[in-house]
CSV table of C-alpha atoms in Angstrom, one decimal:
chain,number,residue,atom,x,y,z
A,5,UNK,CA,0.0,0.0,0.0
A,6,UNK,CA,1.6,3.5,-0.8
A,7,UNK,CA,1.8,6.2,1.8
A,8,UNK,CA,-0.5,8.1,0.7
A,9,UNK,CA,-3.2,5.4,1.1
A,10,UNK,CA,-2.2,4.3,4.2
A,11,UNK,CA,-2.4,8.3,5.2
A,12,UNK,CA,-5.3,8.8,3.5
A,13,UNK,CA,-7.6,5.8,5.2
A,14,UNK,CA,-6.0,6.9,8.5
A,15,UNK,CA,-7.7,10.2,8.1
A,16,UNK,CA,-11.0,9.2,7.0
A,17,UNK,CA,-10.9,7.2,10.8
A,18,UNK,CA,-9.2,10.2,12.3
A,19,UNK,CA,-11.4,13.0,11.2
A,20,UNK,CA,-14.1,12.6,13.6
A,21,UNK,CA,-11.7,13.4,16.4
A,22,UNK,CA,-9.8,16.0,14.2
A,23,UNK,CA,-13.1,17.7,14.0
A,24,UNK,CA,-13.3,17.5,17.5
A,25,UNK,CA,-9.8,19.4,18.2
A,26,UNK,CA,-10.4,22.1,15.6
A,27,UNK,CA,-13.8,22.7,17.2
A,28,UNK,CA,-11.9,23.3,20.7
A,29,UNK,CA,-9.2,25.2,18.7
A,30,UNK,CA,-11.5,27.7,16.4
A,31,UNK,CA,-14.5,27.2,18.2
A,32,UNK,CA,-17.1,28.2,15.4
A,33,UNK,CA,-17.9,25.5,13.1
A,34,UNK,CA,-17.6,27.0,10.1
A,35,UNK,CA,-14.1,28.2,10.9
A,36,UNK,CA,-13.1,24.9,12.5
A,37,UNK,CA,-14.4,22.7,9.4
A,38,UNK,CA,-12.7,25.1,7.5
A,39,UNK,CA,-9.2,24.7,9.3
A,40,UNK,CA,-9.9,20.7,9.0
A,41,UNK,CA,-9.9,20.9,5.3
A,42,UNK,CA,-6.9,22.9,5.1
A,43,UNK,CA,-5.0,19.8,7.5
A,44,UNK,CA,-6.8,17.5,5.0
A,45,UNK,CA,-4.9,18.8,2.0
A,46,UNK,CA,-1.5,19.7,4.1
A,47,UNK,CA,-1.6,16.1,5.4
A,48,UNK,CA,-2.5,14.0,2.0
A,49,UNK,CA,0.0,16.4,0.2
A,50,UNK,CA,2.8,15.7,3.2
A,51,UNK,CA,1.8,11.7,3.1
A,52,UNK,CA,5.4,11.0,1.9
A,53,UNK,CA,7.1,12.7,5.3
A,54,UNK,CA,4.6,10.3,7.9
A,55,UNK,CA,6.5,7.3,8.9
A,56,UNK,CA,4.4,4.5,9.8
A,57,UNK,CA,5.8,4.0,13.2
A,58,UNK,CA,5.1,7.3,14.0
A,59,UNK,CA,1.0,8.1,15.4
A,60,UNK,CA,-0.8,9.6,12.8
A,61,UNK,CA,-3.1,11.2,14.9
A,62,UNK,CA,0.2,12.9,16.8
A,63,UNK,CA,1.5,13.8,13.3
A,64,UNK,CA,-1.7,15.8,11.8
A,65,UNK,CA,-2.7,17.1,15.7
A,66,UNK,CA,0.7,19.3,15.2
A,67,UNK,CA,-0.4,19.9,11.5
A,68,UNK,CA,-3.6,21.1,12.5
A,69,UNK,CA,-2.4,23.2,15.6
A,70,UNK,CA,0.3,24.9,13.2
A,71,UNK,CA,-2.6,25.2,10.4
A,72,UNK,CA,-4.4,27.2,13.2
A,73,UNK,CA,-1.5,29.4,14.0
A,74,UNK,CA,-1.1,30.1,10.3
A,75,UNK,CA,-4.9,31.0,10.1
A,76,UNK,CA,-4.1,33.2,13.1
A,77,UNK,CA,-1.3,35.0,12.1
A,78,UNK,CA,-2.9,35.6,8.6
A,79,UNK,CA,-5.6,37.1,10.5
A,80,UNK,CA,-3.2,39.1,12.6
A,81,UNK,CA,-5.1,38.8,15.8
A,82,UNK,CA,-3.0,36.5,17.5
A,83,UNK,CA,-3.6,38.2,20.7
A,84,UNK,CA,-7.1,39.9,19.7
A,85,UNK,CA,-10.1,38.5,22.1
A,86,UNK,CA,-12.8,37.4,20.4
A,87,UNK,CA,-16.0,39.5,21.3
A,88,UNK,CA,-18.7,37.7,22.8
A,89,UNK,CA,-21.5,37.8,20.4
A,90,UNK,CA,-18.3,35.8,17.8
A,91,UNK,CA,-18.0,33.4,20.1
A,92,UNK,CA,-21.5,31.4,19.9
A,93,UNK,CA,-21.9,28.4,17.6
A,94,UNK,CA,-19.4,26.3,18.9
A,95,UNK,CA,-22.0,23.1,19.1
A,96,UNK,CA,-25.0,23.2,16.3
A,97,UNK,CA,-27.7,22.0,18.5
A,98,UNK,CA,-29.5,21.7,21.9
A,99,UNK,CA,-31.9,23.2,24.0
A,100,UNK,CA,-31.6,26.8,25.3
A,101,UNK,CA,-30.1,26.4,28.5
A,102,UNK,CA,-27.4,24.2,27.6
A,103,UNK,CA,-26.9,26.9,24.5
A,104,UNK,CA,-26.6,29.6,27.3
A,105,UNK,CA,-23.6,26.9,29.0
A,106,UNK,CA,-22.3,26.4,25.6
A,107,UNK,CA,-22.0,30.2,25.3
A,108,UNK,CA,-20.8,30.5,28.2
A,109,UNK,CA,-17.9,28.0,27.6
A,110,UNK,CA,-16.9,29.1,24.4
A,111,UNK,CA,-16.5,33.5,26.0
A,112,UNK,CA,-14.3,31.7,28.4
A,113,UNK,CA,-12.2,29.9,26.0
A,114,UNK,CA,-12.1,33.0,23.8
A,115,UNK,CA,-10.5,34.6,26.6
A,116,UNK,CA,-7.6,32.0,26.6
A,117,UNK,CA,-4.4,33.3,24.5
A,118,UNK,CA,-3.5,31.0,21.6
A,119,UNK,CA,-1.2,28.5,23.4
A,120,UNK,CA,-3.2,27.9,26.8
A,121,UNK,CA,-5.7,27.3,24.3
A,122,UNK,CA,-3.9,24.4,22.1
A,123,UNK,CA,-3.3,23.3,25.3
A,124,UNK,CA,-6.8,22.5,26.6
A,125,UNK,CA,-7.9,21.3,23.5
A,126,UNK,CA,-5.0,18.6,22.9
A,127,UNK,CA,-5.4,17.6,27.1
A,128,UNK,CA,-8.7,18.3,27.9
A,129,UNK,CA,-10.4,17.3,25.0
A,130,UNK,CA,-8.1,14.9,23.0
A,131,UNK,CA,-7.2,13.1,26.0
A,132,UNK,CA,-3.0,13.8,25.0
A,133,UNK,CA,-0.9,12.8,27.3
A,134,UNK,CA,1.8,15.8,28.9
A,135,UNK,CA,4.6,14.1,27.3
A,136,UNK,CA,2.5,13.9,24.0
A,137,UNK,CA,1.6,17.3,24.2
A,138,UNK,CA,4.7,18.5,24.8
A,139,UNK,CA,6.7,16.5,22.3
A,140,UNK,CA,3.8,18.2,19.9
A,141,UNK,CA,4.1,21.6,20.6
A,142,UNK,CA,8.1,21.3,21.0
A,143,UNK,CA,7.9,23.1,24.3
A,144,UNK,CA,9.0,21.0,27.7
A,145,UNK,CA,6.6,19.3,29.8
A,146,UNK,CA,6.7,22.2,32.6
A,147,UNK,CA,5.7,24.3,30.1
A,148,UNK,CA,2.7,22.4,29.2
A,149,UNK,CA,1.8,22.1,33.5
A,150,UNK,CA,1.8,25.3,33.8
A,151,UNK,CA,0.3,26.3,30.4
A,152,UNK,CA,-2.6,24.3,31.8
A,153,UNK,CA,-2.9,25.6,35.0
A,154,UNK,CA,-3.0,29.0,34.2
A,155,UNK,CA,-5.8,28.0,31.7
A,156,UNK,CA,-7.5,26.1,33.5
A,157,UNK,CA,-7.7,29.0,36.2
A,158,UNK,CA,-9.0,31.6,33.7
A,159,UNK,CA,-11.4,28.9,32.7
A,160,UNK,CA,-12.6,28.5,36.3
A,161,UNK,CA,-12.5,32.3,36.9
A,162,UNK,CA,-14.9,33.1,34.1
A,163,UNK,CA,-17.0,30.0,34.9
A,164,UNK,CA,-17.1,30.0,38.4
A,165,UNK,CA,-16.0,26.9,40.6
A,166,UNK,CA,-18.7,25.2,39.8
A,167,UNK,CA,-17.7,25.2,36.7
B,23,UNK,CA,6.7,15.4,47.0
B,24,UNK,CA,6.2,16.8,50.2
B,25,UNK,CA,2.9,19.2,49.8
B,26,UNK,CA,0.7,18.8,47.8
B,27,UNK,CA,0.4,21.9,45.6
B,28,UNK,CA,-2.2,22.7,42.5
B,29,UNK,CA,0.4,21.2,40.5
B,30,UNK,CA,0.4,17.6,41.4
B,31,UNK,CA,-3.4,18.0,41.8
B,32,UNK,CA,-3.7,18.8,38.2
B,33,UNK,CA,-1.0,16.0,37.7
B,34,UNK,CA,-3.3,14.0,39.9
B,35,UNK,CA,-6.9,14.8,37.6
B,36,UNK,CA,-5.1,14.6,34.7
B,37,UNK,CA,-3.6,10.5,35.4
B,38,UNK,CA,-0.1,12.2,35.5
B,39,UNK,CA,0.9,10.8,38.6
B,40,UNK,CA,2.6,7.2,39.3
B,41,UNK,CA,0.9,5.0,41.3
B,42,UNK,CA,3.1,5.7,45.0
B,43,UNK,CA,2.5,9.7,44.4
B,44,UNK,CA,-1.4,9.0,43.1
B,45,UNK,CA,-1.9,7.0,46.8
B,46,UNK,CA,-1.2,9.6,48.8
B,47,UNK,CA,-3.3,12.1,47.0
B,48,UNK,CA,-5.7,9.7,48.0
B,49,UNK,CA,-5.1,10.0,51.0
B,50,UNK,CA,-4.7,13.3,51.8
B,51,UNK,CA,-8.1,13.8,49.7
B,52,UNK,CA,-9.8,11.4,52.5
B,53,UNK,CA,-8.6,13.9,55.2
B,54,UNK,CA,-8.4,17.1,53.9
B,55,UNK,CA,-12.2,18.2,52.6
B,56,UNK,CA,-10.3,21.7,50.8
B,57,UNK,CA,-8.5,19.8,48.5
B,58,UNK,CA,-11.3,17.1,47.9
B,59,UNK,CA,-13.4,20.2,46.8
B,60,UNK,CA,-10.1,21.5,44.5
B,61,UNK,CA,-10.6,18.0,42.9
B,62,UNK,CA,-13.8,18.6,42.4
B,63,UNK,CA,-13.5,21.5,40.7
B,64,UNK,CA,-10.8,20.3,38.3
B,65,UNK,CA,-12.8,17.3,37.4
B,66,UNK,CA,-15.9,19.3,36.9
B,67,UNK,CA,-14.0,21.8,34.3
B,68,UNK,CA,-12.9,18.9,33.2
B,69,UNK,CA,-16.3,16.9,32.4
B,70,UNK,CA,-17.8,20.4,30.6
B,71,UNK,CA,-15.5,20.7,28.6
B,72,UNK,CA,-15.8,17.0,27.3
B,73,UNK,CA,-19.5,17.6,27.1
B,74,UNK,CA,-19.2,20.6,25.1
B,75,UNK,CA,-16.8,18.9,22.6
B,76,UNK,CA,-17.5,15.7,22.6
B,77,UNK,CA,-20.7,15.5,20.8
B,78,UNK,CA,-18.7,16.5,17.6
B,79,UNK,CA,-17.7,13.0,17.2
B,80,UNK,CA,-21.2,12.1,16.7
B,81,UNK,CA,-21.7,14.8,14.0
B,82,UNK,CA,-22.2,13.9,10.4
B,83,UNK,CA,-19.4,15.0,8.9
B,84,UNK,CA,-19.7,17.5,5.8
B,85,UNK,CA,-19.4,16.0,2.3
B,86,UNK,CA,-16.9,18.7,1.6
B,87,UNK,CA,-14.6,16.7,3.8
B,88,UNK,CA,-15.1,13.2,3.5
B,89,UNK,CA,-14.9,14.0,-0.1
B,90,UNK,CA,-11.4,15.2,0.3
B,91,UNK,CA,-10.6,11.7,1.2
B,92,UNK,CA,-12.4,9.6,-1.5
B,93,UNK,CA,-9.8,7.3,-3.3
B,94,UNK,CA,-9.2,8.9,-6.9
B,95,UNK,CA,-11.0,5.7,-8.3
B,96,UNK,CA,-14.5,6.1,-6.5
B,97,UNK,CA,-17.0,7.3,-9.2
B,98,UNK,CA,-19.2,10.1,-8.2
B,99,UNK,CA,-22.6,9.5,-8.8
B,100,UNK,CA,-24.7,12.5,-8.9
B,101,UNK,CA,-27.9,12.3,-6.6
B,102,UNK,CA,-31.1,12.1,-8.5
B,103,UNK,CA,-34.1,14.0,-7.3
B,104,UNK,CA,-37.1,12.2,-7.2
B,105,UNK,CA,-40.6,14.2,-9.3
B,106,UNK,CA,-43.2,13.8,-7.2
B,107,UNK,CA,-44.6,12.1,-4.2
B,108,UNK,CA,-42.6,8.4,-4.5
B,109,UNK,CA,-41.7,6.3,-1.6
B,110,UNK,CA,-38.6,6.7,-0.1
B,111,UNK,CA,-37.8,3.2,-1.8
B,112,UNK,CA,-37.8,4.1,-5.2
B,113,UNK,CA,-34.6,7.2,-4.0
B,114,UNK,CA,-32.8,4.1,-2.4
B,115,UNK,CA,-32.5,1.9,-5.6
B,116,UNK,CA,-31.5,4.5,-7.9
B,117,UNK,CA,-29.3,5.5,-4.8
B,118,UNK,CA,-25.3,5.4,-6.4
B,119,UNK,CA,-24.1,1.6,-5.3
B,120,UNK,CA,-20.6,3.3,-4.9
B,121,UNK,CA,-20.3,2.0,-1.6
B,122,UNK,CA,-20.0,-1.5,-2.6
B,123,UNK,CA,-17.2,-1.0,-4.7
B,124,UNK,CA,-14.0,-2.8,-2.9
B,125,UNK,CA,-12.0,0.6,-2.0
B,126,UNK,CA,-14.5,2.9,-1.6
B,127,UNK,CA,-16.7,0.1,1.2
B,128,UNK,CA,-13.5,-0.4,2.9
B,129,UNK,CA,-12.8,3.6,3.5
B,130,UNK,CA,-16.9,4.2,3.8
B,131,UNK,CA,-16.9,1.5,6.9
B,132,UNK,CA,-13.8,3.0,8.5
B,133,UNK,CA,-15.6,6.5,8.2
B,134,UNK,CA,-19.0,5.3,9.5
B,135,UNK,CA,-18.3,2.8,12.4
B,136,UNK,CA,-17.8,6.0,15.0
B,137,UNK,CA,-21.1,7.0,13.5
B,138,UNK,CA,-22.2,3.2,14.1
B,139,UNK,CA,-21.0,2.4,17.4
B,140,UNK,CA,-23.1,5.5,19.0
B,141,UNK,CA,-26.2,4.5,16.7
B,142,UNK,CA,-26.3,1.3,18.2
B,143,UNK,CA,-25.2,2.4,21.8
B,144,UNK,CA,-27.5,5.1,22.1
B,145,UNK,CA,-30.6,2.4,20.1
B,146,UNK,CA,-33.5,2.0,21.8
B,147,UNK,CA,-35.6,5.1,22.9
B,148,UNK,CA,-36.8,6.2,19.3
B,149,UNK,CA,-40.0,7.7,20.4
B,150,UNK,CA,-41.9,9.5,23.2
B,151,UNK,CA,-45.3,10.2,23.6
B,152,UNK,CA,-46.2,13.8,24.4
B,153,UNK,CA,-49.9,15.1,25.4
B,154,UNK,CA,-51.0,12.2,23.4
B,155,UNK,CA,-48.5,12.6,20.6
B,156,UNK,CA,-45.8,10.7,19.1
B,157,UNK,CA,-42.5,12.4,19.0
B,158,UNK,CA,-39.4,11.1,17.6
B,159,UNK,CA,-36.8,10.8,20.9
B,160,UNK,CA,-32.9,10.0,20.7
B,161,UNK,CA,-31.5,8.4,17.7
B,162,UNK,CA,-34.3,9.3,15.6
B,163,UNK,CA,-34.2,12.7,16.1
B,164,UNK,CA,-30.4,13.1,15.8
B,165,UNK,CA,-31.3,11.7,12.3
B,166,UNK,CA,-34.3,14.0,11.5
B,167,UNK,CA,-32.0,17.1,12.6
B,168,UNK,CA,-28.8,16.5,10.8
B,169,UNK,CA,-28.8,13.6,8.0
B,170,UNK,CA,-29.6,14.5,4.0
B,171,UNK,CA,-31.0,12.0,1.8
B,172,UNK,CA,-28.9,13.9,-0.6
B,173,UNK,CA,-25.8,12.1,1.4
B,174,UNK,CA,-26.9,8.6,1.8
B,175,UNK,CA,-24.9,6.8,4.6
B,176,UNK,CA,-25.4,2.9,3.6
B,177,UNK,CA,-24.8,2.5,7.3
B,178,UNK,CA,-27.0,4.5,9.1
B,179,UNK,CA,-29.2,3.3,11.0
B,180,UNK,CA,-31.9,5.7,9.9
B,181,UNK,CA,-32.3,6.7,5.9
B,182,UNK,CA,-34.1,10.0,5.2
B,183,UNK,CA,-36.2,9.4,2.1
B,184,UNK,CA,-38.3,12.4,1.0
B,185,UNK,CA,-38.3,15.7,2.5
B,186,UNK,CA,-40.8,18.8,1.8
B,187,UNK,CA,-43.3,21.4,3.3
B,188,UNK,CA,-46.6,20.1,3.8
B,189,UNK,CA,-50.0,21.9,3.2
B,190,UNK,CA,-49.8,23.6,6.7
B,191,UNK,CA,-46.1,24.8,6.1
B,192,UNK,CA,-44.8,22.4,8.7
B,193,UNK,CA,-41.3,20.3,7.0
B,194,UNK,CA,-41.7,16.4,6.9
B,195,UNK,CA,-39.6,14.1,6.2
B,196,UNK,CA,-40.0,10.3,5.7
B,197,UNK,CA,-37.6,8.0,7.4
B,198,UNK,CA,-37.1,4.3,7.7
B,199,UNK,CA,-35.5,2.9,10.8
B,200,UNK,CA,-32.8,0.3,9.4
B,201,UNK,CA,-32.1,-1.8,12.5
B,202,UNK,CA,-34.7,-4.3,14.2
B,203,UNK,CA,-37.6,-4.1,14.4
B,204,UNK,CA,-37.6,-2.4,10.9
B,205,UNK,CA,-39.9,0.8,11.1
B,206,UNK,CA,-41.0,3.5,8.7
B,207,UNK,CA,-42.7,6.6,9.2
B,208,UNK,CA,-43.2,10.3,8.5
B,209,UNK,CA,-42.0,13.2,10.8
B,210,UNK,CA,-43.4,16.5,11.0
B,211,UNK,CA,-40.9,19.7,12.9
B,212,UNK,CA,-43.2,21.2,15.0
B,213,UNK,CA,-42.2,23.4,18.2
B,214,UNK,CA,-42.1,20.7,20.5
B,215,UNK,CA,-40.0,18.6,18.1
B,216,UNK,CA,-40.3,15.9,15.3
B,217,UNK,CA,-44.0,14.6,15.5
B,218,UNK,CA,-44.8,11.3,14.2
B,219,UNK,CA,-48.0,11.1,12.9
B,220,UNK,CA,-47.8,7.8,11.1
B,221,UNK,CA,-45.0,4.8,12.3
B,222,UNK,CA,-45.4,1.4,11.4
B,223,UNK,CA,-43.0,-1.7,10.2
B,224,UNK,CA,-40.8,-1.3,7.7
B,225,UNK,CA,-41.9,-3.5,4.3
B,226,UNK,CA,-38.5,-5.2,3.6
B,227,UNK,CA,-37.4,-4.4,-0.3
B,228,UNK,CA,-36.9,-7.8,-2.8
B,229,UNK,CA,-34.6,-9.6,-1.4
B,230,UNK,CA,-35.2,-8.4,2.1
B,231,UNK,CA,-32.0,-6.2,1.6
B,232,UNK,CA,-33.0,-4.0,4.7
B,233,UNK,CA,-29.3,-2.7,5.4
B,234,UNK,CA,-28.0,-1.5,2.3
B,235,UNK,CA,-31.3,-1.2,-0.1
B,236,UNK,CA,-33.9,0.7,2.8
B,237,UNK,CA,-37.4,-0.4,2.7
B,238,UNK,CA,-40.2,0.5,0.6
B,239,UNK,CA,-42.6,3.4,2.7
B,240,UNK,CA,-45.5,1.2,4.2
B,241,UNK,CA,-49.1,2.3,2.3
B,242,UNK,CA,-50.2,4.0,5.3
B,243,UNK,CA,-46.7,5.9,5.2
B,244,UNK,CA,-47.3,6.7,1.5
B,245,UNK,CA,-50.5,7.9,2.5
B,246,UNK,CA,-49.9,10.1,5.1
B,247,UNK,CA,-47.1,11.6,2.9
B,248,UNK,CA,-50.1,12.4,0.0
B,249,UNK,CA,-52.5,13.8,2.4
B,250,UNK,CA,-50.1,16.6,3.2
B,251,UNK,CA,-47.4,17.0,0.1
B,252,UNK,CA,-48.4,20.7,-1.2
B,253,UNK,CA,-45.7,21.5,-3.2
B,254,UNK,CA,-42.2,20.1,-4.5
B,255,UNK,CA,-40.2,17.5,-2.7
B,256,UNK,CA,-37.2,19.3,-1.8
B,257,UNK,CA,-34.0,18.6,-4.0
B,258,UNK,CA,-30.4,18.6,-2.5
B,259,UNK,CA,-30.0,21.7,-2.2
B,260,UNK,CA,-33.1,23.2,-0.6
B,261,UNK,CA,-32.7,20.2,2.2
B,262,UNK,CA,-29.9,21.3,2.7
B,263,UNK,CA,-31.3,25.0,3.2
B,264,UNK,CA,-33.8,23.4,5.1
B,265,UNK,CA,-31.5,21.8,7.3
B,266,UNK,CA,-29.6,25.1,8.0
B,267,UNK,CA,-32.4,26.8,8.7
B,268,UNK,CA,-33.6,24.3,11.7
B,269,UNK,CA,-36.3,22.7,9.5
B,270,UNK,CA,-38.5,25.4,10.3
C-alpha cells in the first residue's frame, strides 16, 4: 500500500476526532471545518514525510495546531479576544439552557491566549498525554503544566468553581 | 513530593501521577475536605468541557470533507431528485451503489463505524409520547436534525427518504428505521420537536436487503405523505437550506 493510502484511510478514521480538536481550537464550526480541510490537503500532500511507526493522529494534531497558528497569524489577531456575540456556535444544536452553557464556555475559552488554548484542546479534549503534548508543541513538559494551570484558572475564573 | 500543591493536583486529575505519588493524593483527599473540593472543581472543568466537545464525534461530517478523502477511483454519482410524491424506496434503488465498490466500502466503513458504534449504543428510545402525541426521541431525532438523503450513509441506522413542506407549512420528512424491528414513518418539525404522525414496520425491499437497499414506505406511510405534500419535494439543495435553517 503506498503512503498516501495508508495516510489517507487513516484520516478518514481520524477526522471525527480531528473535528473534534479544531472545534476546541477555532471554536465556530464553520471556521473549525474550515481549518480541518486545510490539515486534509496539508496532510495528504505531506503523506510522503509520515513514517508508519510514527501516530498519525500525533503527526496531523501538530499539522492542525500549526494550520491554526497560520490561520491566526494571517488574521493578525493573535492576541485579539474574540467578542462575545463571535463566540457562539461552537455546538450546532441543543436546547436553550445548555446553548446559554455552551456560550458560556466558548467566551471563556475565547479569553484564553493561543497557546493555553492548544493546550486544553489537545489535554482536555483529546485526552493527549503531557509528554505527547509537549513532544507536539516542542515546548517542555513544565511548560505544558503550567500552560494548563493557568488556563484552567481563567477557565474557572470566568466560569465560576462550579464550573 | 512533600505538599501537595495545585500542580500535582492537576497531575493528579489529569492520570499524571505514578501509582506511590497518586496513593497519597488519595489520601490526603480522605482527610483534607479543601482539596477534595479543589478536585472537584478540576474534574468538573474537566467533564464540561468533554460535554461541550464531545458530541462532535457524533456529527455527520460535511461532504466537503469526506470527499477530500475519497480514493481517486471512487465514481461520483450524482444524486437524483425524485418528481413527485414516491416512496422513499424508489430514491434508495436508484441511490449510487458506490459504496459496494471494494475501495470505496473499505474507506466508507472505517468512516462510519464511530457513527455506528453511538447509533447502536445510544438504540432504543426512538420515540416518546407527548400530550398524546408521538414524537421522535434520541437516535431518531439526531437523524431528522442532521442527516440529508442527498448524502446517503449505507450504514445509518436511519435513511431519510423524501423531505418537503406540507399543506400547513410544517417540513416532513420520511424515514425508515434500518435496524430491528424495521420501522418506517413520516416526521413533521413542530415546536415541540419531530412529530410522528404515522409509524409502522418497515416493508422489507426484494430480497429483504434492509441494510443496504432501505425499505419501501408502508401504504399508510405513503398515504400520510399524499395527504399533506403541497408543493415540490425538496431537491439537495433546498434540504440542505432546510437543514440550516432548523427545519423550520
Amino acid at each position: 500500500m503506498h503512503s498516501s493510502d495508508a495516510v489517507r484511510e487513516g484520516l478518514i478514521a481520524l477526522l471525527p476526532r480531528l473535528r473534534r480538536l479544531a472545534r476546541a481550537l477555532a471554536g465556530q464550526v464553520a471556521d473549525a471545518d474550515d481549518l480541518v480541510q486545510v490539515v486534509l490537503e496539508r496532510a495528504l500532500a505531506r503523506s510522503a514525510q509520515w513514517r508508519p511507526d510514527a501516530a498519525l493522529d500525533k503527526w496531523v494534531f501538530a499539522i492542525a495546531r500549526n494550520a491554526w497558528r497560520d490561520e491566526l497569524r494571517a488574521r493578525g489577531r493573535e492576541q485579539h479576544l474574540f467578542a462575545p456575540e463571535e463566540a457562539g456556535g461552537m455546538v450546532a444544536d441543543g436546547s436553550e439552557a445548555r446553548h446559554a452553557q455552551q456560550m458560556e464556555l466558548a467566551q471563556a475559552l475565547a479569553m484564553l491566549p493561543p497557546d493555553h488554548r492548544e493546550v486544553v484542546a489537545l489535554v482536555l479534549v483529546e485526552g493527549l498525554s503531557y509528554d505527547e503534548a509537549a513532544v507536539l508543541l516542542e515546548v517542555p513538559v513544565g511548560t505544558v503544566t503550567s500552560r494548563l494551570a493557568r488556563a484552567r484558572a481563567t477557565l474557572q475564573a470566568h466560569l465560576g468553581n462550579d464550573a | 513530593m512533600t505538599a501537595i500543591d495545585d500542580d500535582i493536583l492537576q497531575a493528579y486529575v489529569d492520570g499524571a501521577l505514578d501509582a506511590v505519588d497518586a496513593a497519597r493524593v488519595d489520601a490526603a483527599l480522605a482527610q483534607d475536605e479543601a482539596l477534595a473540593r479543589r478536585v472537584r472543581q478540576l474534574r468538573a472543568l474537566d467533564a464540561r468541557l468533554r460535554a461541550a466537545f464531545d458530541p462532535v464525534l457524533d456529527e455527520p461530517v460535511p461532504e466537503r470533507l469526506s470527499a477530500l478523502l475519497q480514493p481517486a477511483t471512487a465514481p461520483v454519482v450524482p444524486f437524483t431528485v425524485l418528481e413527485g410524491g414516491r416512496g422513499a424506496g424508489a430514491v434508495r434503488r436508484r441511490a449510487p451503489r458506490r459504496w459496494l465498490l471494494p475501495g470505496a466500502a473499505l474507506a466508507a466503513s472505517v468512516t462510519l463505524l464511530a457513527a455506528g458504534l453511538w447509533w447502536w449504543q445510544s438504540g432504543g428510545g426512538w420515540v416518546r409520547t407527548q400530550g398524546g402525541r408521538q414524537f421522535a426521541a434520541g437516535a431518531l431525532t439526531h437523524a431528522l436534525d442532521n442527516e440529508l438523503a442527498s448524502e446517503p450513509d449505507a450504514h445509518a441506522a436511519v435513511a431519510i427518504g423524501l423531505s418537503f413542506r406540507g399543506k400547513d407549512g410544517q417540513v416532513c420528512r420520511s424515514f425508515t428505521v434500518r435496524t430491528p424491528p424495521a420501522r418506517a414513518g413520516l416526521a413533521c418539525h413542530t415546536p415541540a420537536g419531530w412529530e410522528l404522525p404515522v409509524l409502522g414496520p418497515a416493508v422489507p425491499s426484494e430480497g429483504g436487503e434492509l441494510r443496504q437497499a432501505a425499505s419501501d414506505l408502508p401504504p399508510a406511510v405513503q398515504a400520510a405523505i399524499d395527504a399533506r405534500l403541497g408543493g415540490e419535494v425538496f431537491d439537495a439543495q433546498q434540504e440542505r437550506a432546510a437543514r440550516a435553517a432548523g427545519w423550520r
